[in-house]
Amino acid sequence: MLKKSSFKRPNNALEGGEAAAEKKEMNEGVCVACPACKRMLFLDELSEALNCCPHCGHHLRLSARERIALTADEGSFAELWPGETGGDPLAFPGYADKLKKAHKASRESESVVTGTCRVGGSPCALFVMEGAFMMGSMGTVTGDKITRLFEYAARENLPVLGFTVSGGARMQEGILSLMQMAKISGAVGRHSDKGLLYLAVLTDPTTGGVTASFAMEADIILAEPGALIGFAGQRVIEQTIRQKLPEGFQRAEFLLEKGFVDAIVPRKEQRSVLGTLLRRHERGSAYAGV
Amino acid sequence: MQAYEKVSLARAAGRPTALAYIHGVFDDFFELHGDRFFGDDPALVCGIAELNGLSVTVIGLEKGGSTQEKISRNFGSANPEGYRKALRAMKQAEKFHRPVVCLVDTAGAYCGIGAEERGQGSAIAANLVAMMGLKTPVISIMIGEGGSGGAIALAAANEVWILENAYYAVISPEGAASIIWKDAGKVKEACEALQLTAADLARLGIVERVFAEKGDVFAALREALGQALPGYLALPAEKLTEQRYEKFRKVGRSEL
Ligand SMILES: [Zn+2]
């Protein structure tokens, strides 16, 4: 089932403040410190535990390929539109260089991987965002691939399963990134109008324009324990209201309490929960072709 | 003119705010309050008005005039209940097949504890899905600041128009300066790089029309809306939503 070889760690930590603190790599490639309890964890034991801390249960981040290996039935994943890259549409200062670094850090061409797979035997269209690619930020290629996936799923009568991790819309593609929010939302709506299921799993962190669009548009919204999920960044809120934020603010448990996610599902249970939910929405042969 | 100067004009004190356009462009505005769940957000006003004999639903992000009014309207930064009120107004417009005109002027959706507790992201997302599928015409006009998610939450429209000195951006220039340049002083550079002016947006295909800010702007908008809305109203619902879908679908579409 799971192969350790699929757990290649990205070269770099995620960009940005909180994100950078997440993966303090010690002894290069042998162990890491748990970002929550600070205990040293061997990478071997970590991947054995699906990248969850064996001591405190903290869910460490996963790459898109690790997610796919954990979620899809073995050998069932077929990638759609691999290797796609965008340009630098606004000739934004420093962006071309940032893209090069992101490719290197993530070993991905863009911040989302799309395709089809089976989960617990049920077929679905799948998108998985890649946090190591510019913090999973949503540029035009990200938006276009996710839009195309919903269009493809609508044509093929497939449910969509999506894993989000994102700092929001990508600043370096300016207004073109912002437009992806409306574009994806239109595709989600059309897919939904066909009576098809969209299942989202929000992972740490899911923020900004992704939260304010497709992350919050699923029929069933699941979250990983402890995941940071919100519209505004914590620093921005603190600067706006000039006070410290309460403990646990914008964490998955907070969103569950406030009524914005359906359930928190620990990583080790996800495969079975997702399989069950997909199966519950499978249409009998009587509906085929509708 | 430099992008930074445009942003300064968009934010200038004394610039007309949404209610001025509502009263200047439309007749007999009747305001509708409340989202029916939580409360009434004064940062977002909506209601029914008349334009050349046509009933129109008008929605505006209102910054307020006097200091006191600015505070009570949260400087035009809406909370989730504001966006939910707008959604209610749009659904009502759809029911009665009234066109919707949105007037956007906000630095951004509000970033506060309550806004997060009540699901700012969820509220904006719901508007985007609903607007993309709305079976009645929508025209959105950027009249001042078009601040990111808080602006597009009212701009998933058949056409997006903009005034000459308004802007529309993915992030505030100040935010971009501090995150990308790591230097709050690089706001001018950020304004240029973001390509947020009316001319930039027209060139990028994001806005369909730019209105000069000279002469009687209200009259120009009244005339333009009076010309555009009947045509959209005559379209069957599928054509209307298809046109809107394609408008956004083509932005950043890679060659396949
Ligand atoms: Zn731990």
XYZ file of C-alpha atoms and ligand atoms in Angstrom:
547
model
C 0.000 0.000 0.000
C 2.054 2.940 1.210
C 5.585 3.177 0.026
C 8.187 5.089 1.924
C 9.620 6.218 -1.368
C 6.523 8.319 -1.902
C 7.416 10.350 1.155
C 10.092 12.514 -0.362
C 10.366 15.618 1.688
C 10.547 18.923 -0.144
C 13.930 20.605 -0.048
C 12.771 23.815 1.553
C 10.377 24.773 4.272
C 7.276 26.679 3.272
C 7.709 30.361 2.855
C 6.403 32.880 5.310
C 6.385 33.405 9.056
C 4.429 30.654 10.723
C 4.988 28.357 7.830
C 8.751 28.602 8.030
C 8.722 27.611 11.680
C 6.833 24.450 10.852
C 9.611 22.363 9.398
C 12.724 22.943 11.407
C 14.831 20.292 9.871
C 17.521 18.981 12.122
C 20.268 16.592 11.103
C 19.330 17.089 7.500
C 16.898 14.421 6.355
C 17.075 12.143 9.416
C 14.835 13.792 11.971
C 12.641 16.827 12.566
C 11.293 18.509 15.664
C 7.529 18.267 16.150
C 6.268 21.847 15.709
C 3.759 21.288 18.537
C 5.540 19.341 21.296
C 9.111 20.009 20.027
C 10.185 16.404 20.483
C 12.610 15.006 17.967
C 11.036 12.634 15.496
C 12.816 10.312 13.114
C 11.557 10.656 9.584
C 11.091 6.899 9.386
C 8.747 6.763 12.373
C 7.041 9.917 11.127
C 6.171 8.490 7.732
C 5.069 5.273 9.443
C 2.574 7.447 11.379
C 1.373 9.295 8.237
C 3.410 12.346 9.257
C 1.579 12.689 12.550
C 3.597 13.126 15.738
C 3.535 9.787 17.644
C 3.765 11.722 20.935
C 1.218 14.530 20.678
C -0.721 13.663 17.517
C 0.154 16.911 15.738
C -0.488 16.635 12.009
C 2.651 17.718 10.167
C 2.299 18.935 6.617
C 2.343 16.576 3.659
C 3.309 17.128 0.053
C 0.663 16.676 -2.630
C 2.250 13.367 -3.718
C 2.293 12.104 -0.123
C -1.415 12.959 0.151
C -2.222 11.140 -3.039
C -0.282 8.072 -1.856
C -2.215 8.158 1.427
C -5.628 8.687 -0.132
C -5.906 7.007 -3.521
C -6.274 3.258 -3.936
C -2.914 1.885 -4.971
C -2.177 2.408 -8.641
C -5.490 4.196 -9.280
C -4.238 7.777 -9.589
C -4.021 9.079 -13.153
C -2.747 12.621 -13.374
C -4.504 15.188 -15.561
C -2.577 18.123 -17.052
C 0.767 17.318 -15.428
C 3.745 19.600 -15.754
C 1.738 22.677 -16.570
C 3.371 25.976 -15.810
C 2.261 29.544 -16.247
C 4.330 32.479 -17.256
C 4.822 35.740 -15.483
C 1.797 37.555 -16.933
C 2.403 40.864 -15.162
C 6.224 40.711 -15.388
C 6.103 41.087 -11.620
C 9.423 41.970 -9.968
C 11.174 38.860 -8.659
C 8.407 36.472 -9.672
C 10.284 34.508 -12.327
C 12.972 33.737 -9.780
C 10.417 32.789 -7.128
C 8.796 30.357 -9.548
C 12.125 28.682 -10.193
C 12.702 28.279 -6.465
C 9.175 26.949 -5.996
C 9.712 24.320 -8.690
C 12.888 23.240 -6.994
C 11.466 23.234 -3.466
C 8.315 21.329 -4.335
C 9.370 19.281 -7.372
C 6.000 20.288 -8.811
C 5.213 22.464 -11.803
C 2.503 24.420 -9.967
C 0.640 24.603 -6.660
C -1.970 21.970 -7.426
C -1.922 18.391 -8.681
C -5.064 17.181 -10.469
C -6.254 13.828 -11.715
C -8.623 10.950 -11.191
C -8.415 8.065 -8.761
C -10.394 5.608 -6.686
C -10.810 5.876 -2.941
C -12.056 2.713 -1.250
C -13.083 1.563 -4.709
C -15.125 4.681 -5.565
C -13.980 6.762 -8.539
C -13.500 10.506 -8.167
C -11.766 13.510 -9.657
C -9.035 14.663 -7.289
C -7.167 17.898 -6.671
C -4.463 18.231 -4.081
C -2.762 21.545 -3.415
C 0.993 21.653 -2.838
C 2.022 23.764 0.139
C 5.703 23.749 -0.780
C 4.933 25.606 -4.019
C 4.780 29.272 -2.976
C 2.721 28.342 0.097
C 0.084 26.771 -2.105
C -0.828 30.183 -3.440
C -3.461 30.314 -6.166
C -2.236 31.690 -9.464
C -3.831 31.424 -12.889
C -2.586 27.883 -13.563
C -3.860 26.730 -10.165
C -7.229 28.297 -10.886
C -7.360 26.946 -14.398
C -6.475 23.375 -13.414
C -9.072 23.284 -10.626
C -11.696 24.816 -12.936
C -10.909 22.271 -15.640
C -11.129 19.459 -13.078
C -14.653 20.500 -12.039
C -15.643 20.791 -15.712
C -14.147 17.371 -16.430
C -15.917 15.856 -13.406
C -19.230 17.400 -14.484
C -18.851 15.868 -17.959
C -17.811 12.471 -16.611
C -20.365 12.432 -13.783
C -17.652 12.160 -11.159
C -17.558 13.533 -7.634
C -14.676 15.875 -6.798
C -12.434 15.308 -3.805
C -10.134 18.222 -2.994
C -7.401 18.831 -0.422
C -6.632 22.485 0.217
C -3.501 24.105 1.588
C -2.943 27.700 0.599
C -1.868 31.144 1.680
C -4.529 32.547 -0.683
C -4.485 34.261 -4.060
C -0.995 34.720 -5.534
C 0.017 38.371 -5.300
C 2.541 38.124 -8.138
C -0.198 37.437 -10.684
C -2.225 40.332 -9.317
C -5.840 40.724 -10.342
C -5.592 37.641 -12.587
C -5.241 35.511 -9.438
C -8.208 37.202 -7.790
C -10.379 36.379 -10.825
C -9.703 32.664 -10.269
C -11.974 32.854 -7.206
C -14.983 33.665 -9.389
C -13.874 31.306 -12.141
C -13.526 28.254 -9.884
C -16.748 29.161 -8.062
C -18.576 29.148 -11.388
C -17.244 25.678 -12.162
C -18.094 24.399 -8.669
C -21.644 25.694 -9.147
C -22.072 23.972 -12.512
C -20.731 20.691 -11.144
C -23.075 21.013 -8.172
C -26.060 21.759 -10.433
C -25.562 18.320 -11.960
C -26.219 16.786 -8.545
C -22.626 15.754 -8.096
C -20.721 15.633 -4.818
C -17.844 17.926 -3.916
C -15.937 16.831 -0.846
C -13.190 19.063 0.567
C -10.545 18.362 3.167
C -9.034 21.559 4.546
C -5.477 21.165 5.751
C -2.993 23.422 7.490
C -3.037 26.260 6.482
C -6.031 27.175 4.294
C -6.493 30.935 4.146
C -7.355 34.023 2.094
C -8.890 33.721 -1.338
C -8.961 29.928 -1.206
C -11.004 29.951 2.009
C -13.191 32.676 0.489
C -13.935 30.497 -2.520
C -13.662 26.788 -3.252
C -12.514 25.615 0.214
C -15.847 26.755 1.659
C -17.996 25.693 -1.315
C -17.990 21.919 -0.809
C -21.098 19.896 0.012
C -19.168 18.300 2.848
C -16.230 20.145 4.396
C -13.782 18.122 6.465
C -10.701 19.440 8.233
C -7.525 17.976 9.668
C -7.042 18.353 13.436
C -5.400 21.639 14.362
C -5.419 23.036 10.813
C -5.357 26.825 10.557
C -8.366 27.853 8.466
C -9.471 31.430 7.982
C -10.061 34.347 5.677
C -7.655 36.903 7.118
C -4.141 36.132 8.284
C -3.579 36.249 12.031
C -1.039 39.054 11.835
C -3.424 41.181 9.755
C -6.214 40.674 12.289
C -3.932 41.532 15.210
C -2.861 44.708 13.436
C -6.484 45.612 12.660
C -7.909 45.091 16.140
C -4.679 45.827 18.081
C -5.022 42.886 20.431
C -3.720 39.351 20.742
C -5.848 36.586 19.334
C -7.313 33.939 21.645
C -5.764 30.473 21.838
C -7.084 28.143 19.170
C -8.493 30.979 17.040
C -9.021 29.903 13.392
C -8.065 26.311 14.145
C -10.168 23.449 12.770
C -11.752 22.884 16.193
C -12.810 26.563 16.316
C -14.429 26.274 12.879
C -16.270 23.135 13.931
C -17.591 24.938 17.012
C -18.679 27.946 14.915
C -20.393 25.712 12.390
C -18.157 26.093 9.336
C -16.816 22.562 8.928
C -18.778 19.315 9.023
C -16.217 17.188 10.839
C -12.594 16.973 11.889
C -11.072 13.770 10.603
C -7.640 12.615 11.804
C -5.337 11.574 8.998
C -5.358 7.893 9.863
C -9.152 7.777 9.491
C -9.396 9.871 6.319
C -9.110 7.138 3.765
C -11.929 5.151 5.259
C -14.145 8.193 5.938
C -13.644 9.539 2.402
C -14.306 6.115 0.905
C -17.530 5.816 2.865
C -18.743 9.297 1.946
C -17.981 8.758 -1.735
C -19.801 5.423 -1.679
C -22.862 7.002 -0.013
C -23.135 9.356 -2.995
C -22.574 6.813 -5.712
C -25.390 6.622 -8.189
C -26.960 3.355 -9.125
C -26.912 2.237 -12.736
C -30.396 3.723 -13.131
C -28.780 7.153 -12.975
C -25.952 6.399 -15.353
C -25.630 8.976 -18.071
C -28.019 11.446 -16.465
C -0.439 59.448 -13.934
C 1.382 57.082 -11.598
C -0.509 54.135 -10.133
C 0.154 55.420 -6.620
C -1.526 58.733 -7.400
C -4.575 56.862 -8.674
C -4.755 54.860 -5.443
C -4.487 58.093 -3.454
C -7.348 59.607 -5.477
C -9.455 56.469 -4.977
C -9.020 56.922 -1.223
C -9.223 60.731 -1.108
C -11.438 62.374 1.506
C -14.501 63.887 -0.075
C -14.652 61.403 -2.932
C -18.303 60.428 -3.497
C -19.223 57.166 -1.778
C -21.786 54.534 -2.755
C -24.846 56.362 -1.408
C -23.994 59.419 -3.502
C -24.083 57.225 -6.620
C -27.224 55.464 -5.449
C -29.021 58.806 -5.179
C -27.241 60.411 -8.134
C -27.733 57.626 -10.655
C -31.005 56.017 -9.547
C -34.427 57.310 -8.486
C -36.569 56.475 -5.471
C -34.086 54.256 -3.642
C -35.731 52.227 -0.910
C -33.235 50.607 1.448
C -33.639 47.026 2.638
C -31.935 46.061 5.883
C -30.606 42.908 7.482
C -29.354 39.478 6.538
C -32.228 37.704 8.388
C -29.739 35.710 10.458
C -27.452 37.900 12.495
C -27.992 41.602 11.941
C -27.719 44.586 9.658
C -24.287 45.614 8.435
C -24.119 49.389 7.842
C -20.981 48.939 5.675
C -23.163 47.424 2.982
C -26.354 49.092 1.804
C -28.848 47.572 -0.558
C -32.315 48.248 -1.814
C -34.617 48.732 -4.755
C -34.501 51.753 -7.039
C -35.614 52.901 -10.448
C -33.544 53.648 -13.511
C -35.256 54.855 -16.686
C -38.456 53.127 -15.654
C -36.659 49.894 -14.814
C -36.715 48.388 -11.291
C -33.170 47.679 -10.183
C -31.610 46.080 -7.104
C -28.697 48.253 -6.004
C -25.988 47.057 -3.623
C -23.174 49.285 -2.423
C -20.225 49.155 -0.060
C -20.547 52.439 1.826
C -17.609 54.092 3.579
C -19.534 56.983 5.117
C -18.888 60.722 4.998
C -18.356 62.285 8.428
C -15.921 60.713 10.880
C -18.802 59.479 12.982
C -20.513 57.931 9.971
C -17.252 56.370 8.815
C -16.923 54.666 12.189
C -20.518 53.472 12.211
C -20.066 52.082 8.698
C -16.740 50.458 9.621
C -15.031 52.485 6.839
C -16.784 50.379 4.210
C -15.296 47.082 5.351
C -18.204 44.666 5.503
C -18.650 41.774 7.897
C -20.101 38.405 6.837
C -23.639 39.595 7.582
C -23.089 42.391 5.050
C -22.217 39.940 2.307
C -25.130 37.735 3.359
C -27.473 40.725 3.135
C -26.168 41.325 -0.383
C -26.820 37.684 -1.249
C -30.376 37.988 0.025
C -30.890 41.071 -2.132
C -29.456 39.304 -5.192
C -31.648 36.236 -4.708
C -34.634 38.541 -4.392
C -33.619 40.306 -7.594
C -33.396 36.926 -9.331
C -36.908 36.035 -8.176
C -38.355 39.230 -9.643
C -35.990 39.267 -12.618
C -34.621 42.659 -11.670
C -31.097 43.518 -12.746
C -28.489 43.979 -10.007
C -26.037 46.873 -9.919
C -23.190 46.645 -7.391
C -21.147 49.676 -6.360
C -17.801 48.595 -4.949
C -15.742 50.796 -2.669
C -13.867 48.976 0.069
C -10.321 48.600 1.305
C -11.284 44.962 1.888
C -13.655 42.674 3.745
C -13.289 43.271 7.471
C -10.487 41.392 9.230
C -11.654 40.959 12.812
C -12.411 38.250 15.350
C -16.170 38.450 14.859
C -15.798 38.375 11.074
C -13.854 35.115 11.322
C -16.226 33.640 13.919
C -19.155 34.317 11.633
C -17.391 32.944 8.554
C -16.106 35.776 6.372
C -14.601 33.253 3.959
C -17.767 31.207 3.829
C -19.916 34.305 3.218
C -17.768 35.525 0.313
C -17.598 32.019 -1.172
C -21.386 31.716 -1.041
C -21.748 35.024 -2.882
C -19.337 33.948 -5.608
C -21.161 30.695 -6.322
C -24.549 32.400 -6.228
C -23.481 35.309 -8.433
C -21.865 33.047 -11.028
C -25.179 31.228 -11.380
C -27.570 34.159 -10.893
C -30.366 34.132 -13.474
C -30.622 37.889 -13.646
C -28.111 40.440 -15.017
C -25.395 41.848 -12.764
C -23.188 44.853 -13.484
C -20.552 45.825 -10.911
C -18.923 49.226 -10.834
C -15.660 49.978 -9.031
C -16.215 53.522 -7.777
C -13.236 53.839 -5.427
C -11.304 51.031 -3.805
C -11.665 47.504 -5.129
C -9.990 45.702 -2.258
C -9.424 42.029 -2.955
C -11.881 39.348 -1.765
C -14.191 41.948 -0.273
C -14.550 43.512 -3.731
C -14.894 40.420 -5.904
C -17.594 39.215 -3.489
C -19.773 41.805 -5.278
C -18.145 41.612 -8.699
C -18.797 38.175 -10.197
C -20.820 40.082 -12.771
C -21.726 40.067 -16.465
C -19.731 43.256 -16.813
C -17.350 45.053 -14.498
C -16.983 48.793 -14.973
C -14.570 51.143 -13.283
C -14.128 54.867 -12.765
C -10.953 56.442 -14.076
C -9.414 56.936 -10.626
C -10.653 53.784 -8.929
C -8.516 50.677 -8.497
C -9.068 46.916 -8.142
C -6.357 44.677 -6.709
C -5.653 41.233 -5.308
C -4.139 42.741 -2.153
C -3.710 46.244 -0.770
C -0.527 47.922 -2.042
C 0.557 48.240 1.607
C 0.076 44.496 2.126
C 2.036 43.681 -1.013
C 4.840 46.050 -0.010
C 5.264 44.500 3.396
C 4.945 40.883 2.242
C 6.820 40.948 -1.072
C 9.287 43.779 -0.571
C 9.411 43.315 3.217
C 9.399 47.105 3.304
C 6.289 49.122 4.110
C 7.895 52.043 2.280
C 7.658 50.317 -1.113
C 3.987 51.142 -1.607
C 4.582 53.043 -4.856
C 6.483 50.100 -6.340
C 3.696 47.784 -5.230
C 1.037 49.972 -6.876
C 2.904 49.782 -10.187
C 3.653 46.075 -9.990
C 0.081 45.046 -9.113
C -1.295 46.686 -12.293
C -4.356 47.891 -10.463
C -5.361 51.062 -12.326
C -8.409 51.367 -14.564
C -6.170 51.452 -17.645
C -4.264 48.326 -16.510
C -7.503 46.470 -15.815
C -8.956 47.393 -19.208
C -5.774 46.190 -20.935
C -5.877 42.919 -18.962
C -9.500 42.349 -19.954
C -10.788 42.501 -16.382
C -13.103 45.506 -16.887
C -15.349 46.224 -19.860
C -15.677 49.986 -19.462
C -13.743 52.859 -17.939
C -15.591 56.074 -17.058
C -13.784 59.403 -17.155
C -14.135 61.393 -13.958
C -15.124 64.665 -15.533
C -18.453 66.284 -16.216
C -21.529 64.596 -14.818
C -20.333 61.099 -13.876
C -23.743 60.169 -12.451
C -25.407 61.037 -15.756
C -22.810 59.060 -17.698
C -23.422 55.992 -15.529
C -27.186 56.409 -15.744
C -26.968 56.509 -19.505
C -24.597 53.552 -19.757
C -26.696 51.395 -17.401
C -29.850 52.431 -19.228
C -28.302 51.177 -22.450
C -26.743 47.970 -21.123
C -29.359 46.544 -18.754
C -32.327 46.035 -21.146
C -30.129 43.977 -23.474
C -29.037 41.685 -20.668
C -32.604 41.443 -19.332
C -33.723 40.191 -22.732
C -31.262 37.294 -22.692
C -32.490 33.849 -21.635
C -31.095 32.753 -18.255
C -28.683 30.212 -19.783
C -27.166 32.792 -22.124
C -26.793 35.198 -19.251
C -24.967 32.763 -16.998
C -22.950 31.409 -19.925
C -21.738 34.905 -20.804
C -20.737 35.500 -17.185
C -19.008 32.136 -16.945
C -16.991 32.748 -20.109
C -15.980 36.224 -18.961
C -14.174 34.713 -15.979
C -13.301 31.398 -17.624
C -10.985 33.089 -20.086
C -8.882 34.875 -17.433
C -5.624 32.981 -17.140
C -6.826 30.181 -19.374
C -3.843 28.224 -20.528
C -3.575 27.131 -24.144
C -4.635 23.543 -24.506
Zn 4.384 16.354 18.847
